[in-house]
């Protein structure tokens, strides 16, 4: 998809506030600080549309971005941020759960992992849950610019193996800095949108 227009719509804390236009939605999930917002900016060719931060846990709401008056990207709040209270963590879970199970226009989830670390326990929990809900899910391993070339093949194979219990995933290597994987991810997103229409 050629990005002609992209703008921030709104942040919501409960799904009743979600925009009602009915455009298809692609959600971006991942641990706090993994690079979700940077990846969205990279896809949309914008430097600062989605707020990025070096202090994790800044995005605590569902952030909607509208593309070409035809599609929404939803930046989900990052999980696994150590310094939040139990209460806040529960609120996060409720919000994500309500969104994933409640949105009738959600076409697929781009699940982001760190290419250097592979899927963490919380990533696995999220991915198993998406599989249980039968949500089409793409796995993207980001920050490959920080992954030494010599470790790359082994590291990606290890990630695939870890995810085997939840399905067979082609993990897409990505770097927001080098813009690696951008074309391939757009192709996959287009596929998710068109597949279900
Ligand atoms: P929360 O909104 O807090 O959940 O974080 P996020 O997942 O949106 O992460 P964000 O995009 O804000 O990025 C976190 C940090 O990682 C920032 O300092 C980014 O500059 C850095 N970062 C993101 N993507 C990449 C990448 O591909 N390569 C490198 N080297 N750094 C990246
Ligand atoms: Mg973010």
PDB file of C-alpha atoms and ligand atoms in Angstrom:
ATOM      1  CA  UNK A   1       0.000   0.000   0.000  1.00  0.00           C
ATOM      2  CA  UNK A   2       1.303   3.420  -0.890  1.00  0.00           C
ATOM      3  CA  UNK A   3       0.883   5.708   2.092  1.00  0.00           C
ATOM      4  CA  UNK A   4      -0.820   8.851   0.858  1.00  0.00           C
ATOM      5  CA  UNK A   5      -2.190  10.115   4.147  1.00  0.00           C
ATOM      6  CA  UNK A   6      -1.536   9.046   7.713  1.00  0.00           C
ATOM      7  CA  UNK A   7      -2.678  10.751  10.859  1.00  0.00           C
ATOM      8  CA  UNK A   8      -3.235  10.133  14.538  1.00  0.00           C
ATOM      9  CA  UNK A   9      -6.930   9.736  15.341  1.00  0.00           C
ATOM     10  CA  UNK A  10      -7.128   9.325  19.130  1.00  0.00           C
ATOM     11  CA  UNK A  11      -6.025   7.420  22.191  1.00  0.00           C
ATOM     12  CA  UNK A  12      -8.673   5.438  23.995  1.00  0.00           C
ATOM     13  CA  UNK A  13      -8.825   3.784  27.409  1.00  0.00           C
ATOM     14  CA  UNK A  14     -11.894   1.709  26.700  1.00  0.00           C
ATOM     15  CA  UNK A  15     -13.132   0.254  23.457  1.00  0.00           C
ATOM     16  CA  UNK A  16     -16.430   2.160  23.487  1.00  0.00           C
ATOM     17  CA  UNK A  17     -14.320   5.169  22.509  1.00  0.00           C
ATOM     18  CA  UNK A  18     -12.899   3.441  19.429  1.00  0.00           C
ATOM     19  CA  UNK A  19     -13.561   5.167  16.080  1.00  0.00           C
ATOM     20  CA  UNK A  20     -16.727   3.933  14.419  1.00  0.00           C
ATOM     21  CA  UNK A  21     -15.891   4.278  10.717  1.00  0.00           C
ATOM     22  CA  UNK A  22     -15.550   0.529  10.353  1.00  0.00           C
ATOM     23  CA  UNK A  23     -12.227   0.547   8.515  1.00  0.00           C
ATOM     24  CA  UNK A  24     -10.226  -2.658   8.797  1.00  0.00           C
ATOM     25  CA  UNK A  25      -7.715  -2.610  11.650  1.00  0.00           C
ATOM     26  CA  UNK A  26      -4.241  -4.007  12.132  1.00  0.00           C
ATOM     27  CA  UNK A  27      -2.989  -4.070  15.724  1.00  0.00           C
ATOM     28  CA  UNK A  28       0.634  -3.970  16.880  1.00  0.00           C
ATOM     29  CA  UNK A  29       1.476  -5.851  20.049  1.00  0.00           C
ATOM     30  CA  UNK A  30       4.659  -6.407  21.997  1.00  0.00           C
ATOM     31  CA  UNK A  31       6.563  -5.852  25.156  1.00  0.00           C
ATOM     32  CA  UNK A  32       7.134  -2.309  26.290  1.00  0.00           C
ATOM     33  CA  UNK A  33      10.140  -0.706  24.548  1.00  0.00           C
ATOM     34  CA  UNK A  34      10.363  -3.448  21.910  1.00  0.00           C
ATOM     35  CA  UNK A  35       9.910  -0.897  19.135  1.00  0.00           C
ATOM     36  CA  UNK A  36       6.182  -0.931  18.257  1.00  0.00           C
ATOM     37  CA  UNK A  37       5.813   2.799  17.728  1.00  0.00           C
ATOM     38  CA  UNK A  38       9.085   3.008  15.777  1.00  0.00           C
ATOM     39  CA  UNK A  39       7.895   0.216  13.499  1.00  0.00           C
ATOM     40  CA  UNK A  40       4.598   2.030  12.863  1.00  0.00           C
ATOM     41  CA  UNK A  41       6.481   5.231  12.026  1.00  0.00           C
ATOM     42  CA  UNK A  42       8.726   3.274   9.674  1.00  0.00           C
ATOM     43  CA  UNK A  43       5.741   1.710   7.879  1.00  0.00           C
ATOM     44  CA  UNK A  44       4.079   5.106   7.530  1.00  0.00           C
ATOM     45  CA  UNK A  45       7.245   6.999   6.537  1.00  0.00           C
ATOM     46  CA  UNK A  46       6.780   9.366   9.461  1.00  0.00           C
ATOM     47  CA  UNK A  47       9.404  10.179  12.025  1.00  0.00           C
ATOM     48  CA  UNK A  48       7.248  11.141  14.976  1.00  0.00           C
ATOM     49  CA  UNK A  49       3.653  10.207  14.246  1.00  0.00           C
ATOM     50  CA  UNK A  50       3.580   7.408  16.807  1.00  0.00           C
ATOM     51  CA  UNK A  51       5.155   8.568  20.036  1.00  0.00           C
ATOM     52  CA  UNK A  52       8.386   6.727  20.753  1.00  0.00           C
ATOM     53  CA  UNK A  53      10.335   6.853  23.943  1.00  0.00           C
ATOM     54  CA  UNK A  54      13.435   5.488  25.537  1.00  0.00           C
ATOM     55  CA  UNK A  55      11.626   5.216  28.857  1.00  0.00           C
ATOM     56  CA  UNK A  56       9.366   2.189  28.558  1.00  0.00           C
ATOM     57  CA  UNK A  57       5.691   2.077  29.366  1.00  0.00           C
ATOM     58  CA  UNK A  58       4.729   5.449  27.964  1.00  0.00           C
ATOM     59  CA  UNK A  59       1.908   4.165  25.817  1.00  0.00           C
ATOM     60  CA  UNK A  60      -0.863   2.981  28.123  1.00  0.00           C
ATOM     61  CA  UNK A  61      -3.771   3.384  25.757  1.00  0.00           C
ATOM     62  CA  UNK A  62      -4.938   2.093  22.408  1.00  0.00           C
ATOM     63  CA  UNK A  63      -3.601   4.587  19.877  1.00  0.00           C
ATOM     64  CA  UNK A  64      -5.433   4.767  16.556  1.00  0.00           C
ATOM     65  CA  UNK A  65      -3.786   5.907  13.331  1.00  0.00           C
ATOM     66  CA  UNK A  66      -5.745   6.322  10.109  1.00  0.00           C
ATOM     67  CA  UNK A  67      -4.103   5.527   6.786  1.00  0.00           C
ATOM     68  CA  UNK A  68      -5.416   6.608   3.368  1.00  0.00           C
ATOM     69  CA  UNK A  69      -8.939   7.018   4.832  1.00  0.00           C
ATOM     70  CA  UNK A  70      -9.183   3.260   4.538  1.00  0.00           C
ATOM     71  CA  UNK A  71      -7.304   1.520   7.314  1.00  0.00           C
ATOM     72  CA  UNK A  72      -6.465   1.828  11.005  1.00  0.00           C
ATOM     73  CA  UNK A  73      -3.260   0.883  12.743  1.00  0.00           C
ATOM     74  CA  UNK A  74      -3.766   0.326  16.453  1.00  0.00           C
ATOM     75  CA  UNK A  75      -0.679   0.708  18.635  1.00  0.00           C
ATOM     76  CA  UNK A  76      -1.440  -1.465  21.677  1.00  0.00           C
ATOM     77  CA  UNK A  77      -0.011  -0.664  25.099  1.00  0.00           C
ATOM     78  CA  UNK A  78       3.261  -2.502  25.707  1.00  0.00           C
ATOM     79  CA  UNK A  79       3.365  -5.227  28.347  1.00  0.00           C
ATOM     80  CA  UNK A  80       6.057  -6.421  30.710  1.00  0.00           C
ATOM     81  CA  UNK A  81       6.981  -3.075  32.139  1.00  0.00           C
ATOM     82  CA  UNK A  82       8.291  -3.922  35.606  1.00  0.00           C
ATOM     83  CA  UNK A  83       7.452  -0.695  37.382  1.00  0.00           C
ATOM     84  CA  UNK A  84       3.679  -0.830  37.103  1.00  0.00           C
ATOM     85  CA  UNK A  85       1.341  -1.851  39.883  1.00  0.00           C
ATOM     86  CA  UNK A  86      -0.650  -5.043  39.827  1.00  0.00           C
ATOM     87  CA  UNK A  87      -3.785  -2.972  39.433  1.00  0.00           C
ATOM     88  CA  UNK A  88      -2.416  -1.232  36.373  1.00  0.00           C
ATOM     89  CA  UNK A  89      -1.311  -4.535  34.861  1.00  0.00           C
ATOM     90  CA  UNK A  90      -4.835  -5.911  35.298  1.00  0.00           C
ATOM     91  CA  UNK A  91      -6.249  -2.803  33.673  1.00  0.00           C
ATOM     92  CA  UNK A  92      -3.882  -3.345  30.748  1.00  0.00           C
ATOM     93  CA  UNK A  93      -4.965  -6.968  30.379  1.00  0.00           C
ATOM     94  CA  UNK A  94      -8.650  -6.068  30.490  1.00  0.00           C
ATOM     95  CA  UNK A  95      -8.189  -3.385  27.842  1.00  0.00           C
ATOM     96  CA  UNK A  96      -6.246  -5.615  25.433  1.00  0.00           C
ATOM     97  CA  UNK A  97      -8.631  -8.494  26.011  1.00  0.00           C
ATOM     98  CA  UNK A  98     -11.682  -6.327  25.417  1.00  0.00           C
ATOM     99  CA  UNK A  99     -10.096  -4.969  22.261  1.00  0.00           C
ATOM    100  CA  UNK A 100      -8.923  -8.254  20.744  1.00  0.00           C
ATOM    101  CA  UNK A 101     -12.132 -10.119  21.499  1.00  0.00           C
ATOM    102  CA  UNK A 102     -14.444  -7.159  20.879  1.00  0.00           C
ATOM    103  CA  UNK A 103     -13.265  -5.521  17.672  1.00  0.00           C
ATOM    104  CA  UNK A 104     -15.182  -6.846  14.686  1.00  0.00           C
ATOM    105  CA  UNK A 105     -12.902  -5.015  12.259  1.00  0.00           C
ATOM    106  CA  UNK A 106      -9.571  -6.321  13.591  1.00  0.00           C
ATOM    107  CA  UNK A 107      -8.027  -8.209  10.669  1.00  0.00           C
ATOM    108  CA  UNK A 108      -4.791  -9.281  12.223  1.00  0.00           C
ATOM    109  CA  UNK A 109      -2.122  -8.677  14.818  1.00  0.00           C
ATOM    110  CA  UNK A 110       1.509  -7.836  14.157  1.00  0.00           C
ATOM    111  CA  UNK A 111       3.256  -9.342  17.170  1.00  0.00           C
ATOM    112  CA  UNK A 112       6.667  -7.783  17.674  1.00  0.00           C
ATOM    113  CA  UNK A 113       9.546  -9.500  19.424  1.00  0.00           C
ATOM    114  CA  UNK A 114      13.163  -8.419  19.936  1.00  0.00           C
ATOM    115  CA  UNK A 115      15.341 -10.244  17.396  1.00  0.00           C
ATOM    116  CA  UNK A 116      18.236 -10.369  19.873  1.00  0.00           C
ATOM    117  CA  UNK A 117      16.220 -11.881  22.716  1.00  0.00           C
ATOM    118  CA  UNK A 118      13.600 -14.005  20.967  1.00  0.00           C
ATOM    119  CA  UNK A 119      10.131 -14.575  22.426  1.00  0.00           C
ATOM    120  CA  UNK A 120       9.985 -13.906  26.183  1.00  0.00           C
ATOM    121  CA  UNK A 121       7.544 -15.689  28.518  1.00  0.00           C
ATOM    122  CA  UNK A 122       5.101 -12.795  28.208  1.00  0.00           C
ATOM    123  CA  UNK A 123       5.462 -12.828  24.397  1.00  0.00           C
ATOM    124  CA  UNK A 124       4.658 -16.548  24.444  1.00  0.00           C
ATOM    125  CA  UNK A 125       1.645 -15.914  26.651  1.00  0.00           C
ATOM    126  CA  UNK A 126       0.390 -13.277  24.228  1.00  0.00           C
ATOM    127  CA  UNK A 127       1.029 -15.454  21.160  1.00  0.00           C
ATOM    128  CA  UNK A 128      -0.657 -18.501  22.684  1.00  0.00           C
ATOM    129  CA  UNK A 129      -3.634 -16.361  23.538  1.00  0.00           C
ATOM    130  CA  UNK A 130      -3.844 -14.967  19.986  1.00  0.00           C
ATOM    131  CA  UNK A 131      -3.654 -18.529  18.668  1.00  0.00           C
ATOM    132  CA  UNK A 132      -6.424 -19.577  21.062  1.00  0.00           C
ATOM    133  CA  UNK A 133      -8.582 -16.700  19.800  1.00  0.00           C
ATOM    134  CA  UNK A 134      -7.689 -17.707  16.215  1.00  0.00           C
ATOM    135  CA  UNK A 135      -6.539 -14.194  15.374  1.00  0.00           C
ATOM    136  CA  UNK A 136      -4.336 -14.045  12.271  1.00  0.00           C
ATOM    137  CA  UNK A 137      -0.904 -13.186  13.668  1.00  0.00           C
ATOM    138  CA  UNK A 138       2.370 -12.112  12.057  1.00  0.00           C
ATOM    139  CA  UNK A 139       5.573 -12.370  14.059  1.00  0.00           C
ATOM    140  CA  UNK A 140       8.108  -9.621  13.453  1.00  0.00           C
ATOM    141  CA  UNK A 141      11.578  -9.689  15.024  1.00  0.00           C
ATOM    142  CA  UNK A 142      12.770  -6.121  15.262  1.00  0.00           C
ATOM    143  CA  UNK A 143      16.062  -4.310  16.013  1.00  0.00           C
ATOM    144  CA  UNK A 144      18.007  -6.612  13.637  1.00  0.00           C
ATOM    145  CA  UNK A 145      20.472  -3.744  13.135  1.00  0.00           C
ATOM    146  CA  UNK A 146      21.653  -4.581  16.671  1.00  0.00           C
ATOM    147  CA  UNK A 147      21.856  -8.316  16.022  1.00  0.00           C
ATOM    148  CA  UNK A 148      25.314  -9.448  14.891  1.00  0.00           C
ATOM    149  CA  UNK A 149      25.157 -11.016  11.419  1.00  0.00           C
ATOM    150  CA  UNK A 150      26.887 -14.139  12.714  1.00  0.00           C
ATOM    151  CA  UNK A 151      24.048 -14.807  15.182  1.00  0.00           C
ATOM    152  CA  UNK A 152      21.152 -13.942  12.943  1.00  0.00           C
ATOM    153  CA  UNK A 153      20.208 -17.282  11.365  1.00  0.00           C
ATOM    154  CA  UNK A 154      20.600 -19.191  14.616  1.00  0.00           C
ATOM    155  CA  UNK A 155      18.662 -16.626  16.628  1.00  0.00           C
ATOM    156  CA  UNK A 156      15.703 -16.518  14.228  1.00  0.00           C
ATOM    157  CA  UNK A 157      15.577 -20.324  14.067  1.00  0.00           C
ATOM    158  CA  UNK A 158      15.563 -20.470  17.872  1.00  0.00           C
ATOM    159  CA  UNK A 159      12.612 -18.043  17.939  1.00  0.00           C
ATOM    160  CA  UNK A 160      10.651 -20.142  15.420  1.00  0.00           C
ATOM    161  CA  UNK A 161      11.303 -23.274  17.426  1.00  0.00           C
ATOM    162  CA  UNK A 162      10.098 -21.676  20.635  1.00  0.00           C
ATOM    163  CA  UNK A 163       6.850 -20.689  18.928  1.00  0.00           C
ATOM    164  CA  UNK A 164       6.177 -24.088  17.375  1.00  0.00           C
ATOM    165  CA  UNK A 165       3.596 -25.091  20.015  1.00  0.00           C
ATOM    166  CA  UNK A 166       1.401 -22.193  18.825  1.00  0.00           C
ATOM    167  CA  UNK A 167       1.658 -22.678  15.065  1.00  0.00           C
ATOM    168  CA  UNK A 168       4.197 -22.462  12.321  1.00  0.00           C
ATOM    169  CA  UNK A 169       5.323 -18.886  11.990  1.00  0.00           C
ATOM    170  CA  UNK A 170       7.578 -17.286   9.428  1.00  0.00           C
ATOM    171  CA  UNK A 171       9.367 -14.726  11.514  1.00  0.00           C
ATOM    172  CA  UNK A 172       9.983 -11.534   9.610  1.00  0.00           C
ATOM    173  CA  UNK A 173      13.285  -9.779  10.394  1.00  0.00           C
ATOM    174  CA  UNK A 174      12.813  -6.032  10.770  1.00  0.00           C
ATOM    175  CA  UNK A 175      14.748  -2.891  11.601  1.00  0.00           C
ATOM    176  CA  UNK A 176      13.125   0.510  11.951  1.00  0.00           C
ATOM    177  CA  UNK A 177      16.574   2.074  11.787  1.00  0.00           C
ATOM    178  CA  UNK A 178      17.646   0.342   8.567  1.00  0.00           C
ATOM    179  CA  UNK A 179      14.081   0.012   7.254  1.00  0.00           C
ATOM    180  CA  UNK A 180      14.711  -3.672   6.749  1.00  0.00           C
ATOM    181  CA  UNK A 181      11.557  -5.752   6.243  1.00  0.00           C
ATOM    182  CA  UNK A 182       9.322  -2.758   5.550  1.00  0.00           C
ATOM    183  CA  UNK A 183       8.189  -3.915   2.094  1.00  0.00           C
ATOM    184  CA  UNK A 184       7.636  -7.478   3.245  1.00  0.00           C
ATOM    185  CA  UNK A 185       5.587  -6.377   6.248  1.00  0.00           C
ATOM    186  CA  UNK A 186       3.377  -4.144   4.088  1.00  0.00           C
ATOM    187  CA  UNK A 187       2.833  -7.087   1.769  1.00  0.00           C
ATOM    188  CA  UNK A 188       1.743  -9.261   4.691  1.00  0.00           C
ATOM    189  CA  UNK A 189      -0.537  -6.513   6.032  1.00  0.00           C
ATOM    190  CA  UNK A 190      -2.176  -6.061   2.607  1.00  0.00           C
ATOM    191  CA  UNK A 191      -2.724  -9.770   2.534  1.00  0.00           C
ATOM    192  CA  UNK A 192      -4.416  -9.738   5.955  1.00  0.00           C
ATOM    193  CA  UNK A 193      -6.692  -6.888   4.903  1.00  0.00           C
ATOM    194  CA  UNK A 194      -7.719  -8.387   1.581  1.00  0.00           C
ATOM    195  CA  UNK A 195      -8.012 -11.954   2.775  1.00  0.00           C
ATOM    196  CA  UNK A 196     -10.981 -11.255   5.005  1.00  0.00           C
ATOM    197  CA  UNK A 197     -13.029  -8.921   2.842  1.00  0.00           C
TER     198      UNK A 197
HETATM  199  P1  LIG B   1       6.193   1.548  24.488  1.00  0.00           P
HETATM  200  O1  LIG B   1       5.334   2.509  23.742  1.00  0.00           O
HETATM  201  O2  LIG B   1       6.804   2.093  25.720  1.00  0.00           O
HETATM  202  O3  LIG B   1       5.510   0.239  24.724  1.00  0.00           O
HETATM  203  O4  LIG B   1       7.495   1.217  23.534  1.00  0.00           O
HETATM  204  P2  LIG B   1       7.497   0.834  21.988  1.00  0.00           P
HETATM  205  O5  LIG B   1       7.380  -0.626  21.840  1.00  0.00           O
HETATM  206  O6  LIG B   1       6.541   1.661  21.222  1.00  0.00           O
HETATM  207  O7  LIG B   1       9.013   1.205  21.587  1.00  0.00           O
HETATM  208  P3  LIG B   1       9.545   2.495  20.816  1.00  0.00           P
HETATM  209  O8  LIG B   1       9.194   2.441  19.374  1.00  0.00           O
HETATM  210  O9  LIG B   1       9.196   3.712  21.579  1.00  0.00           O
HETATM  211  O10 LIG B   1      11.127   2.208  20.882  1.00  0.00           O
HETATM  212  C1  LIG B   1      11.813   2.012  22.105  1.00  0.00           C
HETATM  213  C2  LIG B   1      13.293   2.314  21.907  1.00  0.00           C
HETATM  214  O11 LIG B   1      13.887   1.393  20.983  1.00  0.00           O
HETATM  215  C3  LIG B   1      13.567   3.700  21.331  1.00  0.00           C
HETATM  216  O12 LIG B   1      14.715   4.217  21.964  1.00  0.00           O
HETATM  217  C4  LIG B   1      13.804   3.432  19.848  1.00  0.00           C
HETATM  218  O13 LIG B   1      14.633   4.394  19.243  1.00  0.00           O
HETATM  219  C5  LIG B   1      14.486   2.072  19.893  1.00  0.00           C
HETATM  220  N1  LIG B   1      14.222   1.285  18.642  1.00  0.00           N
HETATM  221  C6  LIG B   1      13.023   0.978  18.115  1.00  0.00           C
HETATM  222  N2  LIG B   1      13.148   0.254  16.981  1.00  0.00           N
HETATM  223  C7  LIG B   1      14.474   0.080  16.781  1.00  0.00           C
HETATM  224  C8  LIG B   1      15.256  -0.595  15.759  1.00  0.00           C
HETATM  225  O14 LIG B   1      14.769  -1.193  14.806  1.00  0.00           O
HETATM  226  N3  LIG B   1      16.619  -0.555  15.924  1.00  0.00           N
HETATM  227  C9  LIG B   1      17.212   0.089  16.968  1.00  0.00           C
HETATM  228  N4  LIG B   1      18.533   0.059  17.024  1.00  0.00           N
HETATM  229  N5  LIG B   1      16.517   0.735  17.920  1.00  0.00           N
HETATM  230  C10 LIG B   1      15.166   0.740  17.846  1.00  0.00           C
HETATM  231 MG1  LIG B   2       5.052   2.973  21.854  1.00  0.00          MG
END
